[in-house]
Structure formats: structure tokens, C-alpha cells
C-alpha positions as a Python dict, from the first residue, in 0.01 Angstrom:
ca = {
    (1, 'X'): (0, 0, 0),
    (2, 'X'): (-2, 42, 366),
    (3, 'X'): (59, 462, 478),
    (4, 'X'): (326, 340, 786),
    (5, 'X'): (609, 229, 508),
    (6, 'X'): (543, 572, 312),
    (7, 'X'): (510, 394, 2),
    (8, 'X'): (126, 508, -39),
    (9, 'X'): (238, 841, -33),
    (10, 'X'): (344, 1071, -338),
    (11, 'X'): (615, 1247, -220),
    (12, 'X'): (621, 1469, -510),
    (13, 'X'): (222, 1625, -405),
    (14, 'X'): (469, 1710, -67),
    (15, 'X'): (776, 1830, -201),
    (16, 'X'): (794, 2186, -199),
    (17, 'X'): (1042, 2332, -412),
    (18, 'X'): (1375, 2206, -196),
    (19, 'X'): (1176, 2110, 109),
    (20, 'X'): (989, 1749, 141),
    (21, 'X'): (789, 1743, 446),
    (22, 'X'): (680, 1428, 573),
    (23, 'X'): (587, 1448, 943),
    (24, 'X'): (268, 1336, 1091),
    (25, 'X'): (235, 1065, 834),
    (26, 'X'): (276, 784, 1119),
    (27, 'X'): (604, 601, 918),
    (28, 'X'): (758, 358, 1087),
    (29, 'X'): (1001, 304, 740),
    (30, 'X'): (1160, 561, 578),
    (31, 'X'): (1126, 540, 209),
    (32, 'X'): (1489, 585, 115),
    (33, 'X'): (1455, 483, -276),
    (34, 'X'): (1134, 736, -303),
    (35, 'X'): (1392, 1002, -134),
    (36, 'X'): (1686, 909, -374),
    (37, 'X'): (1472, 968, -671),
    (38, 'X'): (1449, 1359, -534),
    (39, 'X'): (1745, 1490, -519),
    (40, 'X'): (1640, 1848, -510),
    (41, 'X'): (1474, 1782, -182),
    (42, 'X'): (1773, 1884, 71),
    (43, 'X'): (1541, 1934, 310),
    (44, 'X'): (1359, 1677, 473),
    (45, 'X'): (1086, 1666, 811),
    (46, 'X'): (1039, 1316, 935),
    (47, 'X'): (933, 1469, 1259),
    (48, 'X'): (659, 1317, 1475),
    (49, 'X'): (695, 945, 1278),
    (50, 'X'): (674, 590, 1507),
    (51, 'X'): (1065, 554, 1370),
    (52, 'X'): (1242, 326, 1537),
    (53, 'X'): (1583, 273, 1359),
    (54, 'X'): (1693, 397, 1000),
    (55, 'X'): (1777, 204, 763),
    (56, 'X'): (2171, 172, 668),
    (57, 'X'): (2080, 296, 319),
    (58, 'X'): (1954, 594, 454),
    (59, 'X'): (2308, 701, 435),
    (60, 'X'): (2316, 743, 56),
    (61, 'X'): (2099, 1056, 93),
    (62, 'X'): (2393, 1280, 84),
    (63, 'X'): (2221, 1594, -61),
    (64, 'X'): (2029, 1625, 289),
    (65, 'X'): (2097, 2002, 419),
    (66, 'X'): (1879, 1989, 691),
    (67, 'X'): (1727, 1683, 877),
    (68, 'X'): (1437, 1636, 1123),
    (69, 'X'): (1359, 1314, 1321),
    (70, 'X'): (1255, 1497, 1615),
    (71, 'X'): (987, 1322, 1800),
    (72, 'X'): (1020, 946, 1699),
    (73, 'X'): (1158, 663, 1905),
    (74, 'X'): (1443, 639, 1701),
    (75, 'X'): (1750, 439, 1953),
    (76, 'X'): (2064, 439, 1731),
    (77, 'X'): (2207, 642, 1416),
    (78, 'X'): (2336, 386, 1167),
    (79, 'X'): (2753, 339, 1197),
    (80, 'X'): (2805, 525, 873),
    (81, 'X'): (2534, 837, 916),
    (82, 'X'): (2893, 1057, 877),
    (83, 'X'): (2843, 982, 531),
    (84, 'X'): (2573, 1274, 510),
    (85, 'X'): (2854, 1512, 474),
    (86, 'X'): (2644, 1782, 317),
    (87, 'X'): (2440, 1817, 648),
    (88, 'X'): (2426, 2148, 826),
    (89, 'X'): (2128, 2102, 1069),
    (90, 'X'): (2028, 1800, 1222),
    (91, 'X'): (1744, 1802, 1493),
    (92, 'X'): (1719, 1488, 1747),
    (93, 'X'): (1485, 1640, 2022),
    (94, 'X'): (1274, 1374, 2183),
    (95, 'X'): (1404, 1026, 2068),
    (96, 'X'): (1549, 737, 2265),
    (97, 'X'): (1929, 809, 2171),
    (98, 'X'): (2220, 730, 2441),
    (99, 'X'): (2523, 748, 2178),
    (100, 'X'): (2621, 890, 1860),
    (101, 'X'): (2835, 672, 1658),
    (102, 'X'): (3142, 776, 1591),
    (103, 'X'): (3129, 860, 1198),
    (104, 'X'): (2923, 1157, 1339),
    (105, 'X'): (3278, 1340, 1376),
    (106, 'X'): (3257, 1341, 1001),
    (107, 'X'): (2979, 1616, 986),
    (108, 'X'): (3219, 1873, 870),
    (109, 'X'): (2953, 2131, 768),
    (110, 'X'): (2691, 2031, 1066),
    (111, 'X'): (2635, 2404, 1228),
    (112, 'X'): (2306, 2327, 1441),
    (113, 'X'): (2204, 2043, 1630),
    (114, 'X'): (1979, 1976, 1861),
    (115, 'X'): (1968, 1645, 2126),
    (116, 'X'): (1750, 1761, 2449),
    (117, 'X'): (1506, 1506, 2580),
    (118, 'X'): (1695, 1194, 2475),
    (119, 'X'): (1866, 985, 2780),
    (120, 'X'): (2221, 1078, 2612),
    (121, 'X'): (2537, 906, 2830),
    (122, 'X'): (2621, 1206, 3095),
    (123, 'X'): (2902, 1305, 2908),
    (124, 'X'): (2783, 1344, 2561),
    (125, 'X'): (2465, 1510, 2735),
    (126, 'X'): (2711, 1761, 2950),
    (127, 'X'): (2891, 1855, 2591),
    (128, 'X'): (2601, 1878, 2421),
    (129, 'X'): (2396, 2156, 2680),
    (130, 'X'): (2050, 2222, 2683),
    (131, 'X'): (1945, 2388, 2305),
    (132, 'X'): (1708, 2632, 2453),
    (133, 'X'): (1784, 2904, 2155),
    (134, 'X'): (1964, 2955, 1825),
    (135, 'X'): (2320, 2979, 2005),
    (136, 'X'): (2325, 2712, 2220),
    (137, 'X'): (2241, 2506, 1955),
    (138, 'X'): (2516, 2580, 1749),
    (139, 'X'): (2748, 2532, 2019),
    (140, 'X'): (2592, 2210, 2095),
    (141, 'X'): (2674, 2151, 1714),
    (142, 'X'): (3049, 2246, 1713),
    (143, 'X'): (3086, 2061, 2103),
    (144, 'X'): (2957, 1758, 1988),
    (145, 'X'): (3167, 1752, 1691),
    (146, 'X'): (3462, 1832, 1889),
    (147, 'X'): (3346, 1519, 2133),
    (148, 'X'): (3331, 1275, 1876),
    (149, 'X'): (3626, 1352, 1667),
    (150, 'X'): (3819, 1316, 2039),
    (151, 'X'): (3626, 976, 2040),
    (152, 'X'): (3734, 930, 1716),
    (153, 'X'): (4097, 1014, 1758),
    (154, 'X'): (4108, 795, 2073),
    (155, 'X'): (3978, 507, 1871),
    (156, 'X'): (4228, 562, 1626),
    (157, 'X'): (4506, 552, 1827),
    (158, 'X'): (4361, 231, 2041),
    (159, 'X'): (4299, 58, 1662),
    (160, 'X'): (4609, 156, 1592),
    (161, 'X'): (4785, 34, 1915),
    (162, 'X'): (4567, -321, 1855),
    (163, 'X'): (4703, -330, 1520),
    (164, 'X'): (5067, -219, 1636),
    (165, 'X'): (5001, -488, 1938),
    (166, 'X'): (4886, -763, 1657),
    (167, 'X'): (5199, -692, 1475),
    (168, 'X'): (5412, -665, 1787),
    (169, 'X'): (5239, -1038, 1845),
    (170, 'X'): (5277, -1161, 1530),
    (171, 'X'): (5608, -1116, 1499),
    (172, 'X'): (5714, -1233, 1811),
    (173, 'X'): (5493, -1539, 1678),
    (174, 'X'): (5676, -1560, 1363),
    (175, 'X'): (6030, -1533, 1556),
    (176, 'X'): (5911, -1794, 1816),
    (177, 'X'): (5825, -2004, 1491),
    (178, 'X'): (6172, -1939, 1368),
    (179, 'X'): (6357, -2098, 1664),
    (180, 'X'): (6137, -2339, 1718),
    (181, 'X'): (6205, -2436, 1338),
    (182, 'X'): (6556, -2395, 1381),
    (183, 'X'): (6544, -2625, 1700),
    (184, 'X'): (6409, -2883, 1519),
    (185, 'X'): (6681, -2854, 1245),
    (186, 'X'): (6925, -2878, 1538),
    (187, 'X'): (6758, -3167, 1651),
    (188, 'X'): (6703, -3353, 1329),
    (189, 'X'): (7062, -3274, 1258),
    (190, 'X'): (7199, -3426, 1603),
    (191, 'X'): (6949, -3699, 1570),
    (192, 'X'): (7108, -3797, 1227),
    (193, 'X'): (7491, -3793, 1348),
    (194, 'X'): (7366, -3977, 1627),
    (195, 'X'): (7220, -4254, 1364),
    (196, 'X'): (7497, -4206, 1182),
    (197, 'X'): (7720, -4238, 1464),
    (198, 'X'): (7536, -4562, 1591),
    (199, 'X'): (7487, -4735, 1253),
    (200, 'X'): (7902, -4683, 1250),
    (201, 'X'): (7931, -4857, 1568),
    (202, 'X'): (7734, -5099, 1425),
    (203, 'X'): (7923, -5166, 1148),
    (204, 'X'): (8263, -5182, 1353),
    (205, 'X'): (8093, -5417, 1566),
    (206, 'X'): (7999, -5633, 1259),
    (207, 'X'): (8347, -5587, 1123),
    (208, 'X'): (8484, -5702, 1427),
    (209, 'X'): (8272, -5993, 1521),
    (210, 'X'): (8347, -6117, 1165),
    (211, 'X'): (8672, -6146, 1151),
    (212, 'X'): (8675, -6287, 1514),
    (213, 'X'): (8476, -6555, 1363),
    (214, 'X'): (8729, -6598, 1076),
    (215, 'X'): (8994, -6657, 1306),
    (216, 'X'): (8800, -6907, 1521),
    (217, 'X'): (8702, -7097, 1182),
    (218, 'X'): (9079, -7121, 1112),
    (219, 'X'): (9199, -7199, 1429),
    (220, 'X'): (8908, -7449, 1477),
    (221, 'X'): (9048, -7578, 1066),
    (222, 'X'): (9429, -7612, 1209),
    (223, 'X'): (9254, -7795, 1520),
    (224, 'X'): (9079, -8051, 1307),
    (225, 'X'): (9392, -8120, 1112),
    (226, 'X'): (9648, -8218, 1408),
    (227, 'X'): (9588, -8581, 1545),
    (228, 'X'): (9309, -8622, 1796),
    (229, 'X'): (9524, -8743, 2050),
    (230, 'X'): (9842, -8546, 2038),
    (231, 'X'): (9827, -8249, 2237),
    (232, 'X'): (10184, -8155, 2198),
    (233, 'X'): (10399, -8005, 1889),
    (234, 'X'): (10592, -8325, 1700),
    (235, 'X'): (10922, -8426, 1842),
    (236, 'X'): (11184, -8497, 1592),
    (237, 'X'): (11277, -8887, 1603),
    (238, 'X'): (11514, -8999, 1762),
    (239, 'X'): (11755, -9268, 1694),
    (240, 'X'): (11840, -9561, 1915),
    (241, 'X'): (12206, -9620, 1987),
    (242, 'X'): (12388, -9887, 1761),
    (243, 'X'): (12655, -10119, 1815),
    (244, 'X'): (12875, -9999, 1506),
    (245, 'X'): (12860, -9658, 1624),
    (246, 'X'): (13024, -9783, 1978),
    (247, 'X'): (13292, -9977, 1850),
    (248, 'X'): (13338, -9666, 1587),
    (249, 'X'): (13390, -9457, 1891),
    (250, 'X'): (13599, -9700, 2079),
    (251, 'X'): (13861, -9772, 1789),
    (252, 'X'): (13844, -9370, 1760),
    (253, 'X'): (13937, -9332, 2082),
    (254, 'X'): (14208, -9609, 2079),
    (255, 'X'): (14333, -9475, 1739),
    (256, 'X'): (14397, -9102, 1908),
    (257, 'X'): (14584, -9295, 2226),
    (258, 'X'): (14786, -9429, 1971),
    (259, 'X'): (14876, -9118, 1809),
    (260, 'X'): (14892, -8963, 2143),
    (261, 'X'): (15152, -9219, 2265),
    (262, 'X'): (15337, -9220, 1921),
    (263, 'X'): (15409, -8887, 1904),
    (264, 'X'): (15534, -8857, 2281),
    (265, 'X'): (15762, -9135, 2162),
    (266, 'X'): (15888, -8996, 1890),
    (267, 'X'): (15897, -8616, 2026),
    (268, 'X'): (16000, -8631, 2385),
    (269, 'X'): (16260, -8748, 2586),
    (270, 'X'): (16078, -9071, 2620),
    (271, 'X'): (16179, -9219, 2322),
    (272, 'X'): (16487, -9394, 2470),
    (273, 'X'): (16236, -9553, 2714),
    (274, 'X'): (16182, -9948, 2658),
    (275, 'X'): (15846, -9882, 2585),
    (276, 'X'): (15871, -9611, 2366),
    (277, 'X'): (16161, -9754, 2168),
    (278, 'X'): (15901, -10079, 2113),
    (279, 'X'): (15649, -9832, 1951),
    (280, 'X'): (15906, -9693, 1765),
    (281, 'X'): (15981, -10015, 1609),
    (282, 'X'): (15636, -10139, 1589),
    (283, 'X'): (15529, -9819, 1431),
    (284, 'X'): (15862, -9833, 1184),
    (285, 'X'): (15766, -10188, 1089),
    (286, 'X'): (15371, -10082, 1016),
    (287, 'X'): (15501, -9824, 734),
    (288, 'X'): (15719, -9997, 601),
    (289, 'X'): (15479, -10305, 545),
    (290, 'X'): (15214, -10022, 424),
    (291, 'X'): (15480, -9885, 169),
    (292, 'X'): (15579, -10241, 39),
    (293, 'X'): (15179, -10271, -27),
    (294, 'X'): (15148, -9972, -182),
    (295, 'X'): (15423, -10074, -398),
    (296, 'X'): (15281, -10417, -462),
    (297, 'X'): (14902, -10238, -602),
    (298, 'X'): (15112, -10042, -808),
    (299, 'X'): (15286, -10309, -976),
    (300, 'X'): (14938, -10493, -1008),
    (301, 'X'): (14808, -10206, -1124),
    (302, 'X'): (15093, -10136, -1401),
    (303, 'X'): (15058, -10523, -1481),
    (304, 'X'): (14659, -10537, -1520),
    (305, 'X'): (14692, -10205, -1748),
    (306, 'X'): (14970, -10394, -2007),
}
């Protein structure tokens, strides 16, 4: 097995007692599942390696005390290297770091740490000073700390003001959605009386037209059952004059002249007249010849019934 991924090595020939010390071996792996199966080793030098990252389960060696990568070309921590929350000194010098991430805040018991010749971002390299002696790195240790759990915090509250932002816009979504549904029931529900109303219209119209066609057919029946060439109502008939009814009418009229001059004659003061006393007797002699033939069909009469 090749010496650069460590796995040639035995790491127990190098352990000593809590202390594993694997620097100058020219790594450019670290054998995490080698280091795992050590758990007594809290101590580990990977100083002076050709390490260029670490891998993310490096993370799972949470019994680390104290850590040296000094002297690699390591570029970036992983995202969760917080998780060695046993670690107490940690010692960076000479790599190609610019950030920390920002799980580093979780390195509650980290109490030395050391970060000079790396091209650090100006700010994290102002907090974190120079680490020329034993103080100044443990103030570099607590400063840092401080300066990421600020990072931290601001994160926090600008994940949290996304989230509150997300939920903000989701439930102006969901209320836009709600009267945009609720305009569409409107609609659909003024859309329907308007069908409704139209297929009533409809139906008066059809009403209508039908029974103006049932009083065309009857008028158009009575039509067809008057004579084709009468135009006019029928005239009761009329009856031509007769001959019987005039000389009716003329004997009627005689008749009451007769009467008329009869009963001046026999009322007035013109009966002593010539004239009058001729009616007189001509009217005297016209009863009495009526009387004697009244008598004369009674006596028939009596006669026939013997």
C-alpha cells in the first residue's frame, strides 16, 4: 500500500500512550477509519503532510484534544468540523485557509489556536492577532470563537428572516390563491345565473313564438273555412216586398179611417151631420146583419148537433 494514503503505516508502532504522531509521513489522506479504531489517541500531529482538504468523516473523531495540521496546504475545514467538541487546541499555522466555517463557533472547550501564515479574510485575520506566545494564542482562541458565534448568530437571524420572509410569501401566496379561488366561484356562479338567465329567455321566447304560431294556425283554420270570395261577415236575407202584404197594409189603413171616422160620428157633435148620420146607419145596418149571422150559425150549429 502506497505511504501518501497512510494506510502502509501502523499507527499503533506510533501511538504513544494518548499521543499518535504522524507528521513527516508525506499523507495527502488522512486515515480516518485507522484513527477511529484508537480512541485513546486524543492527541494527534498531522503536521508537515501534502494535505489538501479533510475528509467530511474526519469529523467523527470526537475524542481529539489537541490537533495539528500545521504546515500542509490544507484550503477549507469541512462544514461540520464543530462537531469535534472535545477539542481544546487546534494549530493551523502555515496552510492556505481564508475562512472558518461557521460550525467552528461550536468549539466550546477550544482554549488555544493558532492561524498565522494563512491568507485569512482581513477581518477574521484582525480578530485572530498574530500567536507569537502562549497568550496571544489563547486570545486568538476565545476571539475567534467570539467571531464566529457573531457569524453564527447573524446567520441565524438572516435564516431565520428567509424563513420568516418564505412564510411571510407563502402566505400571501396562499391568500392570493384564496381570492383568486373565490373569484372564480364568483365567476362560475354569475356565469351560471347568466345561463340560467339566458336559457329562461330562451324558453319564454319559445313559449311565445309557439303559441303565436297556434294562433296563426287557427286564424289561418277559420280563414280556410269562410268562402273564398266573401270578404265580408253574412248579411241576414232579406225579403222582397209582396203584393199581399200591400193590400194588408192598405185595408189596415182603410179599416183604422173607418174606425177613425166612426167614432167621430158617433162621439162628437158631428153625428147630426149628413154624412155622419149615413155612417151611422150604414154602420147600424152592418151589425145588425153580423148579429142575424151569428144567429143563423148558431141555429145551424144547434141543428147539425140534433
Amino acid at each position: 500500500m502506497s505511504r501518501g494514503s497512510g494506510k502502509g503505516l501502523s499507527l499503533k508502532d506510533k501511538l504513544d500512550g494518548n499521543e499518535l504522531d504522524l507528521s513527516l509521513c508525506d499523507l495527502n489522506e488522512v486515515p480516518v477509519r485507522e484513527l477511529v479504531a484508537l480512541p485513546k489517541a486524543t492527541i494527534l500531529d498531522l503536521s508537515c503532510n501534502n494535505l489538501i482538504s479533510l475528509p467530511s468523516d474526519f469529523c467523527s473523531l470526537m475524542h481529539l484534544v489537541k490537533l495539528d495540521l500545521s504546515k500542509n496546504r490544507l484550503q477549507q475545514l469541512p462544514l461540520d468540523f464543530g462537531r469535534l467538541v472535545n477539542l481544546q487546541h487546534l494549530d493551523l499555522l502555515n496552510n492556505r485557509l481564508v475562512t472558518l466555517p461557521v460550525s467552528f463557533a461550536q468549539l466550546k472547550n477550544l482554549k488555544w489556536l493558532d492561524l498565522k501564515d494563512n491568507p485569512l479574510d482581513p477581518v477574521l485575520a484582525k480578530v485572530a492577532g498574530d500567536c507569537l506566545d502562549e497568550k496571544q494564542c489563547k486570545q486568538a482562541a476565545v476571539k475567534v470563537l467570539q467571531h464566529m458565534k457573531a457569524i453564527q448568530s447573524e446567520q441565524d437571524r438572516q435564516r431565520q428572516q428567509k424563513l420568516q420572509a418564505e412564510r411571510e410569501m407563502e402566505k400571501k401566496r396562499e391568500a392570493e390563491q384564496r381570492a383568486k379561488e373565490a373569484q372564480e366561484r364568483e365567476l362560475r356562479k354569475r356565469e351560471k345565473a347568466e345561463e340560467k338567465e339566458r336559457r329562461r329567455r330562451e324558453y319564454d321566447a319559445q313559449k311565445a313564438a309557439k303559441q303565436e304560431m297556434e294562433k296563426k294556425t287557427k286564424k289561418e283554420t277559420v280563414h280556410t273555412r269562410k268562402p273564398a270570395s266573401s270578404s265580408r261577415p253574412p248579411q241576414p236575407p232579406r225579403h222582397k216586398p209582396s203584393w199581399s202584404r200591400s193590400v194588408l197594409r192598405v185595408l189596415l189603413f182603410v179599416l183604422f179611417c173607418i174606425l177613425c171616422t166612426l167614432a167621430a160620428c158617433k162621439l162628437t157633435e158631428l153625428q147630426h151631420q149628413p154624412l155622419c148620420i149615413s155612417v151611422n146607419t150604414l154602420y147600424e145596418d152592418v151589425v145588425a146583419a153580423l148579429q142575424n149571422h151569428k144567429m143563423l150559425q148558431n141555429m145551424l150549429q144547434h141543428n147539425s148537433q140534433q
